[in-house]
Short mmCIF file of N, CA and C and ligand atoms in Angstrom, two decimals:
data_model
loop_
_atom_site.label_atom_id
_atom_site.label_comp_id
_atom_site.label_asym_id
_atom_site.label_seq_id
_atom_site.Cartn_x
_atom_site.Cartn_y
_atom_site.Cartn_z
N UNK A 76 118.28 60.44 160.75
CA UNK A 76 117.76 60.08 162.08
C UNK A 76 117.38 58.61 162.08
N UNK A 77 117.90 58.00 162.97
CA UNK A 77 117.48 56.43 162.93
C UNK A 77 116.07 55.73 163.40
N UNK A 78 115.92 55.29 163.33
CA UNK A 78 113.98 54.83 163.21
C UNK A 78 113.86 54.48 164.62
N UNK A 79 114.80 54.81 165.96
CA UNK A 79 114.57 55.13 167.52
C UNK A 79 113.93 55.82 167.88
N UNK A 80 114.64 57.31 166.62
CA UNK A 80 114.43 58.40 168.03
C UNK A 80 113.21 59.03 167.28
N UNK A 81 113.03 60.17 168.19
CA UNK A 81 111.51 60.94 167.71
C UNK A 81 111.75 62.27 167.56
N UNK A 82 111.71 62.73 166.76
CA UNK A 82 111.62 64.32 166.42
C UNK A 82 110.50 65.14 166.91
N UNK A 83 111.32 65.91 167.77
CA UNK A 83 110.20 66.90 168.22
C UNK A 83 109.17 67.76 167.12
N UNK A 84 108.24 68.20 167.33
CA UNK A 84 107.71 68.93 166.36
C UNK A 84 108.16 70.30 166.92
N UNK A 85 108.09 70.04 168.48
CA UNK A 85 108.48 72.10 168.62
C UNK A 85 109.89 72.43 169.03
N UNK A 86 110.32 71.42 169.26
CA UNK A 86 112.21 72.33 169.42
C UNK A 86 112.75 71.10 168.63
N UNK A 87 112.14 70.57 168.12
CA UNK A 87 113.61 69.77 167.19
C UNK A 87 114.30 68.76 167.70
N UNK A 88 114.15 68.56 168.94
CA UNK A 88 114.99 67.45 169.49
C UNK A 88 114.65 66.07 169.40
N UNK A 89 115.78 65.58 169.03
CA UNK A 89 115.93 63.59 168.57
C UNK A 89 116.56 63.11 169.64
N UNK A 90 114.97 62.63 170.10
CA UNK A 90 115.28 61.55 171.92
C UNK A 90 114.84 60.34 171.32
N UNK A 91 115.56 59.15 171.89
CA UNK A 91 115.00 58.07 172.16
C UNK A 91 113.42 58.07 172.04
N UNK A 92 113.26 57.06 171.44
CA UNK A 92 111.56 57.02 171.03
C UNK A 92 111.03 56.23 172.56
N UNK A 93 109.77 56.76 172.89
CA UNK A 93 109.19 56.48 173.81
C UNK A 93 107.30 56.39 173.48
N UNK A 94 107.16 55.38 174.10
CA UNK A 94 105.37 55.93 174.54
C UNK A 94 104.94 56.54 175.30
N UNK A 95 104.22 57.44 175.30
CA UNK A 95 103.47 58.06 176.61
C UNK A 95 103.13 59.38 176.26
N UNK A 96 102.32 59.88 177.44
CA UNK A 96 101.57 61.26 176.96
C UNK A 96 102.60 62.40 176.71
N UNK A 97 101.75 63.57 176.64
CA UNK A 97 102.49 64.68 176.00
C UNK A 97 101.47 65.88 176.64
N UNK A 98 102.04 67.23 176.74
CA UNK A 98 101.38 68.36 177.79
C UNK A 98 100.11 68.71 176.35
N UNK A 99 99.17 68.91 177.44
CA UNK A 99 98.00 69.09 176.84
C UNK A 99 97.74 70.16 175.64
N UNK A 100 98.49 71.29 175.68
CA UNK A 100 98.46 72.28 174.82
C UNK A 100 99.98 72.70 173.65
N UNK A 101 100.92 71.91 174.19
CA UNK A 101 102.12 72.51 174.16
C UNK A 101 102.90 71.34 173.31
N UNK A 102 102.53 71.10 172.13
CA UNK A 102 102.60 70.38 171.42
C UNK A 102 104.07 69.78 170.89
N UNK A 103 104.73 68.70 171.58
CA UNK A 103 106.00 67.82 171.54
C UNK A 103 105.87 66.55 170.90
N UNK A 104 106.43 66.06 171.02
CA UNK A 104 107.01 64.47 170.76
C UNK A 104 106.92 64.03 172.52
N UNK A 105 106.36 62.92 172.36
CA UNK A 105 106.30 62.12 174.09
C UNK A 105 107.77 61.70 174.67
N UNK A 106 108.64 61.60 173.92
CA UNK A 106 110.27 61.40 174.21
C UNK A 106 110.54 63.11 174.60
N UNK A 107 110.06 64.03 174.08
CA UNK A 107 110.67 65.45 174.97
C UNK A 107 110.02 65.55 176.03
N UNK A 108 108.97 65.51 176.30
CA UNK A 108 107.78 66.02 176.94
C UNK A 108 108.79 65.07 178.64
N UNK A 109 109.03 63.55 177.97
CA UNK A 109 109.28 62.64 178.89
C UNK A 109 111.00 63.33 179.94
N UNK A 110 111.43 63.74 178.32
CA UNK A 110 112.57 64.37 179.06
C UNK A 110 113.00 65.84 179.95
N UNK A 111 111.44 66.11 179.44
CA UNK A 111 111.60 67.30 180.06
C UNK A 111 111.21 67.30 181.52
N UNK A 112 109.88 66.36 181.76
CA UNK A 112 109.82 65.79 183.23
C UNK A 112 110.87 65.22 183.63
N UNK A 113 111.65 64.87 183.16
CA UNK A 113 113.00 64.31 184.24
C UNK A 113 113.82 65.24 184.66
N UNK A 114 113.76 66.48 183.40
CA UNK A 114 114.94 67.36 184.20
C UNK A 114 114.22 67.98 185.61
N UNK A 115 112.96 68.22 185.18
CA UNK A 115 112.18 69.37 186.62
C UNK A 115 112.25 68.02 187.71
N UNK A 116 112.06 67.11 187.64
CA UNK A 116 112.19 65.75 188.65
C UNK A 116 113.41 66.31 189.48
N UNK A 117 114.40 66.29 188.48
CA UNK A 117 115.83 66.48 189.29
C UNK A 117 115.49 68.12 190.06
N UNK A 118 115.40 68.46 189.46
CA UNK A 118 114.97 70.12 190.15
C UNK A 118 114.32 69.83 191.30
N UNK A 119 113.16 69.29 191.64
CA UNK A 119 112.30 69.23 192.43
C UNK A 119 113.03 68.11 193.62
N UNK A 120 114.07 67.25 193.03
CA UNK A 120 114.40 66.82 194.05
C UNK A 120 115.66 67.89 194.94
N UNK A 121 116.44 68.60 194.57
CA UNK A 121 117.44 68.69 195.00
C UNK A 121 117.51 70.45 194.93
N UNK A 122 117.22 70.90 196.35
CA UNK A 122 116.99 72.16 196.45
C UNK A 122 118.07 73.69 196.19
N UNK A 123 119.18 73.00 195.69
CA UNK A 123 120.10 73.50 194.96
C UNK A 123 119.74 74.12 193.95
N UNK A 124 118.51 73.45 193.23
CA UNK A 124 118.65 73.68 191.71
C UNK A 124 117.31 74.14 191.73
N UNK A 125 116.82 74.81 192.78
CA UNK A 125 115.06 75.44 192.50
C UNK A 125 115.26 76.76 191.83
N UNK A 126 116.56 77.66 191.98
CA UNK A 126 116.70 78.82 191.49
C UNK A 126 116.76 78.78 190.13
N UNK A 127 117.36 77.97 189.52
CA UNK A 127 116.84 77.78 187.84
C UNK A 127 115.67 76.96 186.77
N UNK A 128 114.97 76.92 188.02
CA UNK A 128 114.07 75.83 187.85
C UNK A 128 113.08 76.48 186.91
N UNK A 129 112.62 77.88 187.12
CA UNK A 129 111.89 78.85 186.59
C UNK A 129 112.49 78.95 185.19
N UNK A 130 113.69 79.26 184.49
CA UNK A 130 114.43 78.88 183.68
C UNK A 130 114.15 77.35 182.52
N UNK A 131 114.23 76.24 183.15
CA UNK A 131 114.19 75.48 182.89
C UNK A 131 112.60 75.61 182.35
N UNK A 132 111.67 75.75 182.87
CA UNK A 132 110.26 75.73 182.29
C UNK A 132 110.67 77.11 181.43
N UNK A 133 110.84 77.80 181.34
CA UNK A 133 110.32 79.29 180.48
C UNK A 133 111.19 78.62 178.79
N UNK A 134 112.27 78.09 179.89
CA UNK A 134 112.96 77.78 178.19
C UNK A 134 112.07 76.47 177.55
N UNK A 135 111.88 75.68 177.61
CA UNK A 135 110.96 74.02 177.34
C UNK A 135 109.30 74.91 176.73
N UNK A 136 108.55 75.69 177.73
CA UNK A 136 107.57 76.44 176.65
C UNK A 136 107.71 77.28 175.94
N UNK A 137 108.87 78.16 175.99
CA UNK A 137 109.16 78.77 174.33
C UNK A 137 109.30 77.87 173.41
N UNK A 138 109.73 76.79 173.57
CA UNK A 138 110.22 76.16 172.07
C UNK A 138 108.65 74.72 172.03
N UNK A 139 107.67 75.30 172.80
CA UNK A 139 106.79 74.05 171.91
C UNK A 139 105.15 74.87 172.20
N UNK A 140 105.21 75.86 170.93
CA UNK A 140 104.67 76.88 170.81
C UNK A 140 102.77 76.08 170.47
N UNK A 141 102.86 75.50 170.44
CA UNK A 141 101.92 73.94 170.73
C UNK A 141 100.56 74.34 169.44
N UNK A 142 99.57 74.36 170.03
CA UNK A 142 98.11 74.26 169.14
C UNK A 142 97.41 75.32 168.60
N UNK A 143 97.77 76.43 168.68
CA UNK A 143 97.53 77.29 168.08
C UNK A 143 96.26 78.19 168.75
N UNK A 144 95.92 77.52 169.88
CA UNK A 144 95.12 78.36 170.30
C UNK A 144 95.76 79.44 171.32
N UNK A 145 94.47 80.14 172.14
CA UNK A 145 94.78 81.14 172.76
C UNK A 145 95.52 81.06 173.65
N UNK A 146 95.45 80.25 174.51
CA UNK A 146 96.81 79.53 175.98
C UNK A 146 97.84 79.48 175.19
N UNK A 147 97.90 78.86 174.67
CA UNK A 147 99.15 78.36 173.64
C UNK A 147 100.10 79.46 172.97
N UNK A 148 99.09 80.76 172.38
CA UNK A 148 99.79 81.77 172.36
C UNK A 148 100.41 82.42 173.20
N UNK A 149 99.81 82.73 174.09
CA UNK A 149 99.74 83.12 175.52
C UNK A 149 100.96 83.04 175.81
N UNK A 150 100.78 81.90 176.28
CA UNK A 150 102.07 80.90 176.74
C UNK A 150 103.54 80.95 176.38
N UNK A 151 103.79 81.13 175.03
CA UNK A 151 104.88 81.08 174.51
C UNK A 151 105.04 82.87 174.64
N UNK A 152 104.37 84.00 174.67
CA UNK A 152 104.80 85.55 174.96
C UNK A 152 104.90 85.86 176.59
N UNK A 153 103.93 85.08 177.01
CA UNK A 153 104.54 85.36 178.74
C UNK A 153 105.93 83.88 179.35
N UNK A 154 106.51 83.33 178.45
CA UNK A 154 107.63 82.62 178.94
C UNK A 154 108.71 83.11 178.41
N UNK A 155 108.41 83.91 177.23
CA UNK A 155 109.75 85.04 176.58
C UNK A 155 109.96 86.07 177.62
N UNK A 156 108.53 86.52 178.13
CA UNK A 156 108.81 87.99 178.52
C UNK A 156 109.43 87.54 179.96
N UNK A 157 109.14 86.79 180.69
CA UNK A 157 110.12 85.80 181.88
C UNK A 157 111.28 85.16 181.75
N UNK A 158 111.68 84.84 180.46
CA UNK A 158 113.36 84.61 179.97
C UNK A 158 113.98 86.71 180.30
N UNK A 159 113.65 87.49 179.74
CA UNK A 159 113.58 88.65 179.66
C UNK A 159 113.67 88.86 181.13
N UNK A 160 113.34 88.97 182.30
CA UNK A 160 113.44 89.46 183.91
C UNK A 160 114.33 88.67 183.58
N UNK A 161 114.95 87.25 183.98
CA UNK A 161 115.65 86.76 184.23
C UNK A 161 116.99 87.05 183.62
N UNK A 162 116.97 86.80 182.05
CA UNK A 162 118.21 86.38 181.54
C UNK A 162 118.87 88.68 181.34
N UNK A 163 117.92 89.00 180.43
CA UNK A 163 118.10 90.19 180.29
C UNK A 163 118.32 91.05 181.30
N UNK A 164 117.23 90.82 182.13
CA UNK A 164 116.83 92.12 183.59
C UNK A 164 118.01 91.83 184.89
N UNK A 165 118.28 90.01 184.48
CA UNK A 165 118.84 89.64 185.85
C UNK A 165 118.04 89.90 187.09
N UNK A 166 116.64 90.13 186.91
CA UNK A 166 116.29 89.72 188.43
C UNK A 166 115.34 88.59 189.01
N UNK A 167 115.93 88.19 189.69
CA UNK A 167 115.23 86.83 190.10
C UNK A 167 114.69 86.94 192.12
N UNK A 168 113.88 86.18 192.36
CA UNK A 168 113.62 86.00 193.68
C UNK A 168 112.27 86.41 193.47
N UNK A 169 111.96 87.13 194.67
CA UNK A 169 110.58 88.19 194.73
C UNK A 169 110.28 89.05 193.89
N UNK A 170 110.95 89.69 193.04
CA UNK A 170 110.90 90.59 192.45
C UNK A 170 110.68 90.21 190.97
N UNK A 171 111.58 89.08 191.03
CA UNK A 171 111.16 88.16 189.30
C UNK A 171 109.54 87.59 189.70
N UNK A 172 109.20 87.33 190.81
CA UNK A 172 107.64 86.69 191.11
C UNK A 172 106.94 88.02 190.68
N UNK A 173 107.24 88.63 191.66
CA UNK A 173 105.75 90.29 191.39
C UNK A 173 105.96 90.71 189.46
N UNK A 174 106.91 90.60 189.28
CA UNK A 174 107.00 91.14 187.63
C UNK A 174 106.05 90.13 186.79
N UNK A 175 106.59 88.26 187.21
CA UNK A 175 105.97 87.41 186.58
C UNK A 175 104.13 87.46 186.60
N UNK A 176 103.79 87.60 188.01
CA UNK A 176 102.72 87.93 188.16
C UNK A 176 102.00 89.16 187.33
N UNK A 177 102.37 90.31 187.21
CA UNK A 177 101.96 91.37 186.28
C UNK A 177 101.91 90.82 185.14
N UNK A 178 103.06 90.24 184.46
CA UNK A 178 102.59 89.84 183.16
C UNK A 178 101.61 89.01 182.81
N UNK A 179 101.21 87.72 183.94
CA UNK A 179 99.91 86.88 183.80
C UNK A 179 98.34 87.74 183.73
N UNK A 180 98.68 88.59 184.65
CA UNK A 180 97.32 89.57 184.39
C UNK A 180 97.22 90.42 183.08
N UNK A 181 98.44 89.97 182.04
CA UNK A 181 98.22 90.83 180.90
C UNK A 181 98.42 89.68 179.38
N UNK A 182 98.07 88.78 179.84
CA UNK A 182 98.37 87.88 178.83
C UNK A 182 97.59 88.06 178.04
N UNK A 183 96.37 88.12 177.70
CA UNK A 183 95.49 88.14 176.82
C UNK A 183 95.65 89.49 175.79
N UNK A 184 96.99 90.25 175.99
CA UNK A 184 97.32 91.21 174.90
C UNK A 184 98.20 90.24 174.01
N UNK A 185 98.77 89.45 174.49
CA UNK A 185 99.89 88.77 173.66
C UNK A 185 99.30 88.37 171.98
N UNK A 186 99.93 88.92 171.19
CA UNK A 186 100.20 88.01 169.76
C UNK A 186 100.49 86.76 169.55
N UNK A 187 100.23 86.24 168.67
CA UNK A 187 100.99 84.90 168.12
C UNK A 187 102.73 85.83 167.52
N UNK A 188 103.29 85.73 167.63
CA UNK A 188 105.13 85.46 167.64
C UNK A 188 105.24 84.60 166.16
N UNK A 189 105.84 84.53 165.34
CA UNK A 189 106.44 83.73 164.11
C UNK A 189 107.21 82.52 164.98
N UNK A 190 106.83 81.45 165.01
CA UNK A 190 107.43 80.20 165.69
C UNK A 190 109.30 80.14 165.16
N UNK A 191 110.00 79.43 166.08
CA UNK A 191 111.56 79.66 165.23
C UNK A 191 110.92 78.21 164.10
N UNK A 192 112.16 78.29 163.36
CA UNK A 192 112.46 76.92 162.02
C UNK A 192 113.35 75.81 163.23
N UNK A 193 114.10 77.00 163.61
CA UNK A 193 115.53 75.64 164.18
C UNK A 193 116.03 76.32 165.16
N UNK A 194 116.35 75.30 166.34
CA UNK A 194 116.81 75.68 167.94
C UNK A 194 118.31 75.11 168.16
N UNK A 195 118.72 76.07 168.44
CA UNK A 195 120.40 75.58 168.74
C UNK A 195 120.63 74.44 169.86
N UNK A 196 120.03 75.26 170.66
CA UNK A 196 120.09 73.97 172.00
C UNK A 196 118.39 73.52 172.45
N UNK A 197 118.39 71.98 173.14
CA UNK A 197 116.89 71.79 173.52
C UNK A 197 117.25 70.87 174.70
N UNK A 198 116.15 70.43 174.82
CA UNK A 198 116.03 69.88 176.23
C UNK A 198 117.25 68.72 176.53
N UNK A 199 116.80 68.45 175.43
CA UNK A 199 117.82 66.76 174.97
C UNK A 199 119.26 67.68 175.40
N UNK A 200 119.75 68.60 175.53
CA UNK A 200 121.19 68.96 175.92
C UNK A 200 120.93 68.92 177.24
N UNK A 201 120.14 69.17 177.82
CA UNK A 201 120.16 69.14 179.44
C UNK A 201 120.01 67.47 180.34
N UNK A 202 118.97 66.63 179.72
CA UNK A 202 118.36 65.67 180.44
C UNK A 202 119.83 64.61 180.63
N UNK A 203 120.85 64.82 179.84
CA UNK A 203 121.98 63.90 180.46
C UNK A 203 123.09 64.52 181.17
N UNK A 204 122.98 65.62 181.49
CA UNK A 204 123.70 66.42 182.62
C UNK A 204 123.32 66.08 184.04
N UNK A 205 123.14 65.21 184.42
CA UNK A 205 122.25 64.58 185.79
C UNK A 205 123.19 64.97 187.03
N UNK A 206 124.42 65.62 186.79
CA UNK A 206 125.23 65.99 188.14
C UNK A 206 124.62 67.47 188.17
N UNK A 207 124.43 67.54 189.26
CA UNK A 207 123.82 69.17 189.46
C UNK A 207 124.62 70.30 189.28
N UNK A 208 125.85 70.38 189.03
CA UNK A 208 126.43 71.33 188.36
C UNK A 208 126.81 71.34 186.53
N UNK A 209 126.40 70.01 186.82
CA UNK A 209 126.42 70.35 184.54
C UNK A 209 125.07 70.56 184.61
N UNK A 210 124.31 70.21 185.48
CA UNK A 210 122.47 70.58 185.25
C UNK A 210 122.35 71.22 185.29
N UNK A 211 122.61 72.43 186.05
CA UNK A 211 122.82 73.84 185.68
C UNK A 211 123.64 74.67 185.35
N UNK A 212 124.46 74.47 184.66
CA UNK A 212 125.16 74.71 183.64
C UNK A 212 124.37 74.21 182.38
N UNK A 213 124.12 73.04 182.20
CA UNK A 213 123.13 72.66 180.73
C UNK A 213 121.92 74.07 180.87
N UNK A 214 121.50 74.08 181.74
CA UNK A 214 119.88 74.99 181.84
C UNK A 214 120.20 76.54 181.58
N UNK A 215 121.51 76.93 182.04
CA UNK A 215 121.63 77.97 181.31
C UNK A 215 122.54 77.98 180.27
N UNK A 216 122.77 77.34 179.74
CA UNK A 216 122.83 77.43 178.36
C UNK A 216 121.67 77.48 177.21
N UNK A 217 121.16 76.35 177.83
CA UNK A 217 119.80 76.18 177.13
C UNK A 217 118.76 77.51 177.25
N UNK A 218 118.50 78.16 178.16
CA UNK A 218 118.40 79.21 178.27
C UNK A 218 118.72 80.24 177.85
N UNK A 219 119.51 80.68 177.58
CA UNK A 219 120.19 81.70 176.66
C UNK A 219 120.14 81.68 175.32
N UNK A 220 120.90 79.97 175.27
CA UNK A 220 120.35 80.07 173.48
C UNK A 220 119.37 80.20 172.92
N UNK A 221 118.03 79.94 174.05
CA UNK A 221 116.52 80.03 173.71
C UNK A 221 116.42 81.51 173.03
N UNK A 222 116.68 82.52 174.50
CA UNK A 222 116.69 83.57 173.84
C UNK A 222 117.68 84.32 173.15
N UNK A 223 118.26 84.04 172.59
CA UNK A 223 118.71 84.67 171.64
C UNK A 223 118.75 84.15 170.47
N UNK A 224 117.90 82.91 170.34
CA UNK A 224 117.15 82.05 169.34
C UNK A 224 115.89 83.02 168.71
N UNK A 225 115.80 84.13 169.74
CA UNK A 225 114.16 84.81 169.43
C UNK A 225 114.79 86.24 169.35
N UNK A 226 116.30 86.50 168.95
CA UNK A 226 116.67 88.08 169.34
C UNK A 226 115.85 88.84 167.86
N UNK A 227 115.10 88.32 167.23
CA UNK A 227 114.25 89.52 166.22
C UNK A 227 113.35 90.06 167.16
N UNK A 228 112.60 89.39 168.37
CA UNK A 228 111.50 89.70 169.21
C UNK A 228 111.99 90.50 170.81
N UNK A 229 112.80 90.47 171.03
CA UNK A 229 113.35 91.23 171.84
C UNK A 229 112.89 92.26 172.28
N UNK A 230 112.69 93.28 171.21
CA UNK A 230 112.26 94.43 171.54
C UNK A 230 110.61 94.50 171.53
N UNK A 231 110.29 94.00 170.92
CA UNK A 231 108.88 93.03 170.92
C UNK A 231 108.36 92.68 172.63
N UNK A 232 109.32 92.07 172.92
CA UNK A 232 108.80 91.68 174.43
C UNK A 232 109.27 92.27 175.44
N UNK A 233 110.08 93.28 175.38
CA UNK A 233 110.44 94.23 176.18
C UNK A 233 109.74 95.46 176.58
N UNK A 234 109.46 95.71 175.01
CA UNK A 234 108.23 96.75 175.40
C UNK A 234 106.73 96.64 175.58
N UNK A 235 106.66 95.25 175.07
CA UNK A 235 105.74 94.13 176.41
C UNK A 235 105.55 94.17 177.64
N UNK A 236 106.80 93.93 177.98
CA UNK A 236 107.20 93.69 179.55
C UNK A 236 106.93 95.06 180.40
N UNK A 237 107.65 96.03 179.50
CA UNK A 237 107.97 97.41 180.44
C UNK A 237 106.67 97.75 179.93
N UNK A 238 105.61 97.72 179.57
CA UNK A 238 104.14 98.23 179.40
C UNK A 238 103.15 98.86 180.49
N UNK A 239 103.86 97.36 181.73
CA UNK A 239 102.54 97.03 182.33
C UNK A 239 103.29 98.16 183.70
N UNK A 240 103.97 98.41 183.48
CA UNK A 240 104.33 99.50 184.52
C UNK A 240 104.40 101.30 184.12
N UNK A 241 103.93 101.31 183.47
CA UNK A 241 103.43 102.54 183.16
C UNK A 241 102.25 103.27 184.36
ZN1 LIG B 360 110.59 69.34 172.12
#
């Protein structure tokens, strides 16, 4: 790695070295953190791309499983179990909201998860896709490989997920 870029601590990715802050709990390198605000930028500008937008965050906090505290745990089992409606369940809209919502009222069951070693794809594959159809195309990729970056936990967060409807 050349003495530019910056290695993420939580997904691994070698961006261009930058200064600047980093999310309060969710522990990155300021070159991801930076790139990861650019992709939701593009999201937020261009209303095409709000439907994977949910995506785009669930995948970016699985992989920066951050400080070890309780949010932090939290965080990284309710953005699996929301890759899970989406990527697994396929349902998205209202129905991915009311599910997402149930799981926030149950976060405080969540475990700490074994963090991955190494991520196939990270943000850094998305932030230079800037035409809105490789941008989403990058996001679900990145997405997918997330989870199935975590397929030991699967069943783990499934029967997570399907819990709260009992
Ligand atoms: Zn990162």
């Amino acid at each position: 790695m050349s003495a530019d870029l910056q290695l993420c601590p939580g997904c691994g990715s070698q961006l261009a070295a930058v200064d600047g802050p980093t999310h309060a709990y969710m522990t990155s390198s300021p070159a991801c953190w930076a790139a990861f605000n650019a992709v939701i930028a593009r999201e937020f500008a261009d209303p095409g791309l709000m439907d994977i937008h949910r995506l785009t965050v669930d995948a970016w906090a699985v992989q920066h499983p951050g400080d070890g505290s309780r949010r932090a745990i939290q965080s990284v089992g309710l953005h699996l179990a929301r890759l899970w409606v989406q990527l697994d369940q396929g349902i998205s809209g209202p129905t991915a909201n009311a599910a997402m919502l149930g799981f926030a009222e149950r976060k405080a069951d969540l475990p700490e998860l074994p963090p991955r070693q190494v991520y196939t794809v990270t943000v850094a594959y998305v932030v230079d896709a800037s035409e809105p159809d490789a941008h989403r195309s990058a996001v679900m990729t990145w997405a997918r490989a997330v989870w199935t970056d975590w397929a030991d936990q699967h069943e783990f967060i499934r029967q997570w997920a399907i819990g709260g409807s009992k």
